[in-house]
Short mmCIF file of C-alpha atoms in Angstrom, two decimals:
data_model
loop_
_atom_site.label_atom_id
_atom_site.label_comp_id
_atom_site.label_asym_id
_atom_site.label_seq_id
_atom_site.Cartn_x
_atom_site.Cartn_y
_atom_site.Cartn_z
CA MET C 528 -82.67 92.38 162.66
CA LYS C 529 -79.92 95.01 162.53
CA GLU C 530 -81.42 98.76 162.04
CA GLN C 531 -79.99 100.74 158.71
CA THR C 532 -77.14 102.63 160.19
CA PHE C 533 -74.50 105.10 158.83
CA GLU C 534 -71.09 104.09 158.73
CA SER C 535 -67.83 105.54 157.08
CA ILE C 536 -64.58 104.76 155.20
CA ARG C 537 -61.68 106.97 154.56
CA HIS C 538 -60.73 107.56 150.79
CA LYS C 539 -57.86 110.11 149.89
CA GLY C 540 -58.36 111.86 153.12
CA TYR C 541 -61.92 111.95 153.31
CA ASP C 542 -64.35 110.75 155.28
CA ILE C 543 -67.18 109.23 153.31
CA ARG C 544 -70.53 108.03 155.09
CA PHE C 545 -72.72 105.43 153.80
CA ARG C 546 -75.78 103.62 154.92
CA SER C 547 -75.17 100.10 155.34
CA LYS C 548 -77.89 97.49 154.55
CA PRO C 549 -78.88 95.34 157.54
CA ASN C 550 -79.52 92.25 155.18
CA PHE C 551 -78.41 90.36 152.12
CA ASP C 552 -81.14 89.52 149.36
CA ARG C 553 -79.58 86.80 147.43
CA LEU C 554 -77.38 83.58 148.91
CA TYR C 555 -75.54 81.51 146.38
CA VAL C 556 -74.81 77.81 147.95
CA GLU C 557 -72.00 76.06 146.15
CA LEU C 558 -72.78 72.27 146.57
CA SER C 559 -70.25 70.97 145.05
CA THR C 560 -66.60 71.92 143.29
CA ALA C 561 -66.47 69.06 141.22
CA CYS C 562 -67.78 69.11 137.69
CA ASN C 563 -68.81 66.60 134.54
CA PHE C 564 -67.40 69.50 132.22
CA SER C 565 -63.87 70.70 131.36
CA CYS C 566 -64.78 74.16 129.83
CA GLU C 567 -61.79 75.68 128.70
CA MET C 568 -62.93 79.06 130.16
CA CYS C 569 -63.38 78.07 133.74
CA PHE C 570 -60.95 79.10 136.28
CA SER C 571 -61.56 75.60 138.32
CA SER C 572 -58.44 73.41 138.14
CA GLY C 573 -58.63 70.03 136.33
CA GLN C 574 -57.88 67.91 139.75
CA GLU C 575 -60.93 69.99 141.35
CA ARG C 576 -63.28 69.19 138.68
CA LYS C 577 -62.48 65.32 138.93
CA SER C 578 -62.61 64.85 142.77
CA GLY C 579 -63.94 68.16 144.34
CA THR C 580 -65.42 69.07 147.47
CA MET C 581 -69.31 68.34 148.66
CA ILE C 582 -70.94 70.62 150.87
CA ALA C 583 -71.92 68.76 153.96
CA ALA C 584 -75.37 68.08 154.52
CA GLN C 585 -74.97 69.34 158.04
CA THR C 586 -73.98 72.71 156.74
CA ILE C 587 -77.17 72.86 154.54
CA THR C 588 -79.27 72.08 157.89
CA ARG C 589 -77.66 74.96 159.57
CA LEU C 590 -78.31 77.48 156.79
CA ALA C 591 -81.82 76.62 156.44
CA ASP C 592 -82.07 76.98 160.31
CA GLU C 593 -80.68 80.26 160.43
CA LEU C 594 -82.39 81.53 157.42
CA SER C 595 -85.89 80.33 158.76
CA GLY C 596 -85.58 82.87 161.54
CA TYR C 597 -84.81 85.90 159.32
CA PRO C 598 -88.18 88.13 158.66
CA ASP C 599 -86.98 88.82 155.18
CA ARG C 600 -85.58 85.66 153.71
CA PRO C 601 -83.22 85.74 150.73
CA GLU C 602 -83.46 84.01 147.36
CA ILE C 603 -81.38 80.80 147.50
CA VAL C 604 -79.16 80.11 144.51
CA PHE C 605 -77.51 76.52 144.03
CA ALA C 606 -74.46 77.68 141.85
CA GLY C 607 -70.80 78.22 142.34
CA ILE C 608 -67.60 76.88 140.33
CA GLY C 609 -68.81 73.31 140.25
CA GLU C 610 -71.68 71.42 139.07
CA PRO C 611 -74.50 71.38 141.75
CA LEU C 612 -76.37 68.32 140.47
CA LEU C 613 -73.46 66.14 141.25
CA HIS C 614 -74.24 66.38 144.99
CA PRO C 615 -76.17 63.22 145.27
CA ASP C 616 -78.34 65.05 148.10
CA TRP C 617 -79.50 68.00 145.90
CA ARG C 618 -83.12 67.22 145.69
CA ALA C 619 -83.44 66.86 149.56
CA PHE C 620 -81.50 70.41 149.94
CA LEU C 621 -83.99 72.14 147.46
CA LEU C 622 -86.89 70.85 149.56
CA ARG C 623 -85.48 72.01 152.69
CA PHE C 624 -85.10 75.48 151.34
CA LYS C 625 -88.39 75.50 150.11
CA GLU C 626 -89.93 74.50 153.20
CA ILE C 627 -88.62 77.72 155.10
CA PRO C 628 -90.07 78.99 152.55
CA ALA C 629 -87.75 80.67 150.12
CA LYS C 630 -87.24 81.30 146.80
CA VAL C 631 -84.97 78.55 145.33
CA GLY C 632 -83.24 78.71 142.28
CA LEU C 633 -80.66 76.41 140.42
CA HIS C 634 -77.89 77.00 138.06
CA THR C 635 -76.47 74.14 135.89
CA ASN C 636 -74.94 72.95 132.66
CA GLY C 637 -77.79 70.61 132.49
CA ALA C 638 -76.12 67.70 131.46
CA LEU C 639 -77.65 65.52 134.06
CA LEU C 640 -81.09 66.95 133.82
CA ASP C 641 -83.15 64.06 132.81
CA GLU C 642 -87.15 63.67 132.58
CA GLU C 643 -87.29 62.61 136.38
CA ALA C 644 -85.04 65.61 137.55
CA LEU C 645 -87.13 68.19 135.49
CA THR C 646 -90.40 66.89 136.73
CA PHE C 647 -89.13 67.33 140.36
CA LEU C 648 -87.86 70.54 139.77
CA VAL C 649 -91.34 71.45 138.33
CA ASP C 650 -93.51 69.45 141.38
CA ALA C 651 -90.94 71.19 143.63
CA GLN C 652 -91.99 74.71 142.42
CA THR C 653 -88.57 75.83 141.85
CA ASP C 654 -88.65 79.14 141.20
CA HIS C 655 -85.91 79.55 138.67
CA LEU C 656 -83.53 77.36 136.33
CA CYS C 657 -80.73 78.88 134.70
CA LEU C 658 -78.70 76.64 132.10
CA SER C 659 -75.30 77.39 130.83
CA VAL C 660 -75.27 76.66 127.49
CA ASP C 661 -73.21 78.52 124.66
CA PRO C 662 -73.66 78.86 120.70
CA GLU C 663 -71.48 76.41 118.64
CA GLY C 664 -67.88 76.55 118.55
CA PHE C 665 -66.93 77.29 122.00
CA GLY C 666 -67.75 77.02 125.82
CA HIS C 667 -70.09 74.45 127.41
CA GLU C 668 -70.28 71.07 126.06
CA SER C 669 -73.62 69.49 124.49
CA ALA C 670 -75.58 72.53 123.46
CA GLU C 671 -77.86 70.64 121.42
CA LYS C 672 -78.53 68.18 124.41
CA SER C 673 -79.14 71.17 126.72
CA LEU C 674 -81.84 72.38 123.79
CA GLU C 675 -83.52 69.08 124.02
CA THR C 676 -83.89 69.53 127.86
CA LEU C 677 -85.48 72.80 127.46
CA GLU C 678 -88.07 71.34 125.07
CA MET C 679 -88.71 68.45 127.68
CA LEU C 680 -89.21 71.08 130.33
CA HIS C 681 -91.32 72.99 128.44
CA ALA C 682 -93.62 70.26 127.78
CA ILE C 683 -93.48 69.23 131.35
CA LYS C 684 -94.60 72.55 132.67
CA LYS C 685 -97.36 72.80 130.02
CA ARG C 686 -98.83 69.38 130.87
CA LYS C 687 -98.81 70.27 134.61
CA GLY C 688 -100.03 73.77 134.10
CA SER C 689 -97.13 75.16 136.24
CA LEU C 690 -95.36 78.40 135.29
CA LEU C 691 -92.32 77.44 137.22
CA PRO C 692 -89.46 77.15 136.86
CA LEU C 693 -88.74 80.18 135.14
CA VAL C 694 -86.06 79.49 132.81
CA SER C 695 -82.79 81.60 131.85
CA ILE C 696 -79.92 80.70 129.48
CA GLN C 697 -76.48 82.01 130.37
CA SER C 698 -73.97 82.12 127.39
CA VAL C 699 -70.42 82.89 127.14
CA LEU C 700 -69.74 85.07 123.58
CA CYS C 701 -66.32 85.16 121.75
CA SER C 702 -65.16 85.54 118.15
CA LYS C 703 -65.37 81.74 118.14
CA ASN C 704 -69.04 81.41 118.54
CA ILE C 705 -70.37 84.91 117.95
CA GLY C 706 -71.30 83.79 114.33
CA GLY C 707 -73.95 81.12 115.62
CA SER C 708 -75.57 83.79 118.16
CA ASP C 709 -78.33 84.94 116.20
CA ALA C 710 -79.69 81.26 115.16
CA PHE C 711 -79.25 80.29 118.89
CA GLY C 712 -81.19 83.27 120.21
CA ARG C 713 -84.28 82.73 117.93
CA ARG C 714 -83.91 78.88 118.93
CA ILE C 715 -84.21 79.48 122.78
CA GLU C 716 -86.54 82.43 122.32
CA SER C 717 -89.06 79.70 120.73
CA LEU C 718 -88.43 77.33 124.03
CA GLY C 719 -90.28 80.02 126.61
CA VAL C 720 -86.77 81.16 128.04
CA SER C 721 -87.44 84.29 130.08
CA GLU C 722 -83.95 85.62 130.11
CA TRP C 723 -80.69 85.33 127.95
CA ILE C 724 -77.69 86.20 129.70
CA LEU C 725 -74.80 86.91 127.67
CA SER C 726 -71.43 87.31 128.78
CA ASN C 727 -67.90 88.05 127.79
CA LEU C 728 -65.21 86.01 128.10
CA VAL C 729 -63.09 85.55 131.12
CA PRO C 730 -59.52 84.75 129.38
CA MET C 731 -57.83 81.75 131.10
CA ASN C 732 -54.74 82.42 128.94
CA ALA C 733 -53.16 84.85 126.52
CA GLU C 734 -54.34 82.90 123.40
CA GLN C 735 -58.08 83.00 124.74
CA ALA C 736 -57.71 86.96 125.50
CA LYS C 737 -57.16 87.18 121.70
CA THR C 738 -60.77 85.65 121.03
CA ALA C 739 -62.45 88.46 123.52
CA LEU C 740 -64.97 90.55 121.96
CA TYR C 741 -64.21 93.58 124.24
CA PRO C 742 -61.11 96.09 122.93
CA MET C 743 -59.14 98.37 124.92
CA SER C 744 -60.39 101.31 123.33
CA PRO C 745 -63.38 103.12 124.76
CA ILE C 746 -63.93 103.85 121.07
CA SER C 747 -64.80 100.46 119.18
CA LEU C 748 -66.68 98.77 116.37
CA ALA C 749 -67.87 96.61 119.21
CA THR C 750 -70.13 99.16 120.79
CA PRO C 751 -73.07 98.43 118.33
CA LEU C 752 -72.93 94.74 119.04
CA GLY C 753 -74.73 95.23 122.50
CA LEU C 754 -77.44 97.43 120.52
CA SER C 755 -77.74 94.80 117.85
CA PHE C 756 -78.55 92.17 120.83
CA ALA C 757 -80.57 94.21 122.52
CA SER C 758 -82.92 95.13 119.52
CA ARG C 759 -83.04 91.59 118.54
CA PHE C 760 -83.80 89.95 121.78
CA PRO C 761 -85.45 92.04 124.08
CA PHE C 762 -85.21 89.24 126.52
CA ALA C 763 -81.28 89.44 126.71
CA ARG C 764 -79.36 90.91 129.55
CA VAL C 765 -76.29 92.26 127.70
CA PRO C 766 -72.91 92.95 128.82
CA SER C 767 -70.62 96.00 128.12
CA PHE C 768 -68.53 95.36 124.87
CA ARG C 769 -66.20 98.01 125.61
CA LEU C 770 -64.37 100.01 128.60
CA ILE C 771 -66.89 102.82 130.23
CA GLY C 772 -66.41 105.00 132.91
CA GLU C 773 -69.33 103.48 134.91
CA ARG C 774 -68.70 100.06 136.94
CA GLY C 775 -70.55 97.93 138.96
CA CYS C 776 -70.52 94.32 140.52
CA PRO C 777 -73.50 92.08 139.44
CA PHE C 778 -73.04 90.41 142.91
CA ILE C 779 -72.81 93.25 144.91
CA ASP C 780 -75.70 94.76 142.79
CA LYS C 781 -78.14 92.07 144.11
CA ASN C 782 -76.78 92.14 147.63
CA SER C 783 -75.46 88.83 147.63
CA LEU C 784 -73.44 86.57 149.82
CA VAL C 785 -71.76 83.10 148.75
CA VAL C 786 -71.09 80.09 150.77
CA GLY C 787 -68.47 77.69 149.28
CA ALA C 788 -68.62 74.02 149.43
CA ASP C 789 -66.01 74.21 152.07
CA GLY C 790 -68.40 76.86 154.04
CA ARG C 791 -65.99 79.93 153.36
CA ILE C 792 -68.23 82.89 153.09
CA THR C 793 -67.36 85.76 150.39
CA LEU C 794 -69.04 88.07 148.18
CA CYS C 795 -68.50 86.81 144.47
CA TYR C 796 -67.67 83.74 142.53
CA PRO C 797 -63.87 85.06 141.73
CA PHE C 798 -63.02 84.93 145.32
CA LEU C 799 -64.14 81.35 145.81
CA ARG C 800 -60.84 80.21 144.28
CA SER C 801 -57.59 81.27 143.64
CA HIS C 802 -56.61 81.47 139.97
CA GLU C 803 -55.22 83.33 137.20
CA THR C 804 -56.99 85.42 134.52
CA TYR C 805 -55.68 87.16 131.57
CA PRO C 806 -58.01 90.44 130.86
CA PHE C 807 -56.54 92.01 127.72
CA GLY C 808 -54.02 89.36 127.47
CA LYS C 809 -51.98 90.45 130.81
CA LYS C 810 -51.74 87.87 133.33
CA HIS C 811 -53.46 88.57 136.70
CA PRO C 812 -53.32 86.15 139.82
CA VAL C 813 -56.61 86.52 141.60
CA ALA C 814 -56.31 85.57 145.55
CA ALA C 815 -59.44 83.43 147.21
CA TYR C 816 -60.58 85.77 149.66
CA ALA C 817 -62.88 84.52 152.63
CA PHE C 818 -64.99 87.39 154.85
CA GLY C 819 -66.16 84.55 157.28
CA HIS C 820 -66.64 80.86 157.57
CA PHE C 821 -69.90 79.03 158.03
CA PRO C 822 -70.71 77.62 160.60
CA ASP C 823 -68.37 79.21 162.86
CA GLU C 824 -69.94 82.48 162.14
CA ARG C 825 -73.54 83.18 161.01
CA LEU C 826 -74.28 84.42 157.75
CA LEU C 827 -75.89 88.13 159.17
CA SER C 828 -72.81 88.48 161.34
CA VAL C 829 -70.54 88.32 158.46
CA TRP C 830 -72.60 90.54 156.34
CA GLN C 831 -72.86 93.08 158.88
CA LYS C 832 -69.21 93.24 159.52
CA THR C 833 -67.62 96.84 159.26
CA ASP C 834 -64.97 95.44 156.79
CA VAL C 835 -67.85 93.62 154.67
CA SER C 836 -70.02 96.58 154.72
CA SER C 837 -67.19 98.98 153.51
CA PHE C 838 -66.00 96.64 150.78
CA ARG C 839 -69.62 96.80 149.63
CA ALA C 840 -69.49 100.42 149.74
CA LYS C 841 -66.39 100.91 148.03
CA VAL C 842 -67.46 98.83 145.04
CA ARG C 843 -70.62 100.47 144.85
CA LEU C 844 -68.87 103.95 145.03
CA GLY C 845 -66.23 103.08 142.62
CA LEU C 846 -63.25 103.75 144.95
CA PHE C 847 -61.26 101.05 143.37
CA PRO C 848 -58.39 102.45 141.04
CA TYR C 849 -58.83 102.17 137.24
CA CYS C 850 -56.29 99.73 136.25
CA PHE C 851 -57.07 99.24 132.63
CA GLU C 852 -56.64 102.75 131.30
CA CYS C 853 -53.73 103.57 133.67
CA GLU C 854 -50.68 104.79 132.16
CA TRP C 855 -48.27 102.28 134.03
CA ILE C 856 -50.40 98.99 133.47
CA ASP C 857 -47.71 97.34 131.38
CA THR C 858 -45.11 97.61 134.04
CA CYS C 859 -47.42 97.41 137.07
CA GLU C 860 -46.19 94.75 139.66
CA LEU C 861 -49.03 95.10 141.78
CA ILE C 862 -51.20 93.39 138.90
CA THR C 863 -48.88 90.58 138.51
CA ARG C 864 -48.66 89.87 142.12
CA GLY C 865 -52.47 90.14 142.64
CA SER C 866 -52.22 91.13 146.42
CA THR C 867 -53.31 94.76 146.55
CA ASP C 868 -53.90 97.57 144.62
CA CYS C 869 -52.33 101.00 144.48
CA HIS C 870 -54.75 102.45 146.92
CA GLY C 871 -53.89 99.57 149.34
CA ASN C 872 -57.14 97.60 148.99
CA MET C 873 -57.02 93.92 149.78
CA PRO C 874 -58.96 92.38 148.34
CA SER C 875 -59.22 94.86 145.15
CA CYS C 876 -61.82 94.76 142.40
CA ALA C 877 -59.75 96.88 140.26
CA ASP C 878 -59.25 95.04 137.33
CA CYS C 879 -61.95 92.48 137.70
CA LEU C 880 -64.08 92.12 134.54
CA TRP C 881 -67.29 91.54 136.45
CA TYR C 882 -66.56 94.85 137.75
CA HIS C 883 -66.11 96.66 134.58
CA ARG C 884 -69.71 95.05 133.45
CA LEU C 885 -67.85 93.02 130.84
CA VAL C 886 -68.98 89.98 132.48
CA MET C 887 -72.32 88.98 133.68
CA CYS C 888 -73.87 86.31 135.92
CA PHE C 889 -77.17 84.67 136.81
#
């Protein structure tokens, strides 16, 4: 394993030295790009949801083989843009990573979790299960079914005397469903949920942007909203509901790598797909970006590349421009092209809603 070393990046005429981390702590593995839902706030295309790409069994085998040789093994999370349980071999893949051994988590919409699948997750001692379930009125479908699934899992764990898997709920909030969030929170609290991950909406069009709870102004009535959630639900992880000076990426914070179903290696979900978002109602194309490709390159080799460690340092040090409060935002062609930012960074996190802590992920 590579020792920690100092590297440097050039920024506005200064050389900034930083200590690079030699290994990653979490690996998101996208098993499938297909999905059985058609959520209006998802940046997966309709055609991709229907057909989709399934990760190759050989890719999983080679991933497990590489990770087996690590003295410090990362946590594995089956997640991404598609629904992982659509992959016919997801059970075998989970067991393969548990054999390493490694901690394994699963992020799913929960629609395909029946009693047999839940029993499997408990028996396999899956470490973490995250369900995407939203309060009524918007977001993922079948919220009531997902809550029934939680009740079933709670009963199975109790019957088998198991604490695992730990359960998280991820919910997208907007003006359409905020009214039902209190009752929803009380319901999941009674079902043994250890964490409620709240996230703002990533608008897929200008109309959706109107329903977002975060305003443009840093002074807002939305500010007490986060405090209100935190005081009522201590197990909630709450996003910012306004623009603040401090920025940070949930993927970089966790020292994560992401492997797409097609083998591309990147650092976050947004870089998995080219798509368009409308932060604050303004169209912004996001280009897919790969830092490497598996199995052509080893994960650790990609993580330790100079451009990858430099990119992570820029994110942590906040060296991207602050687009949302720029006086030129309404006329900036760089935003509408989505190619580079005004500092010449490519890729850029300048107007990413995750980077502004408005959007959260498992």
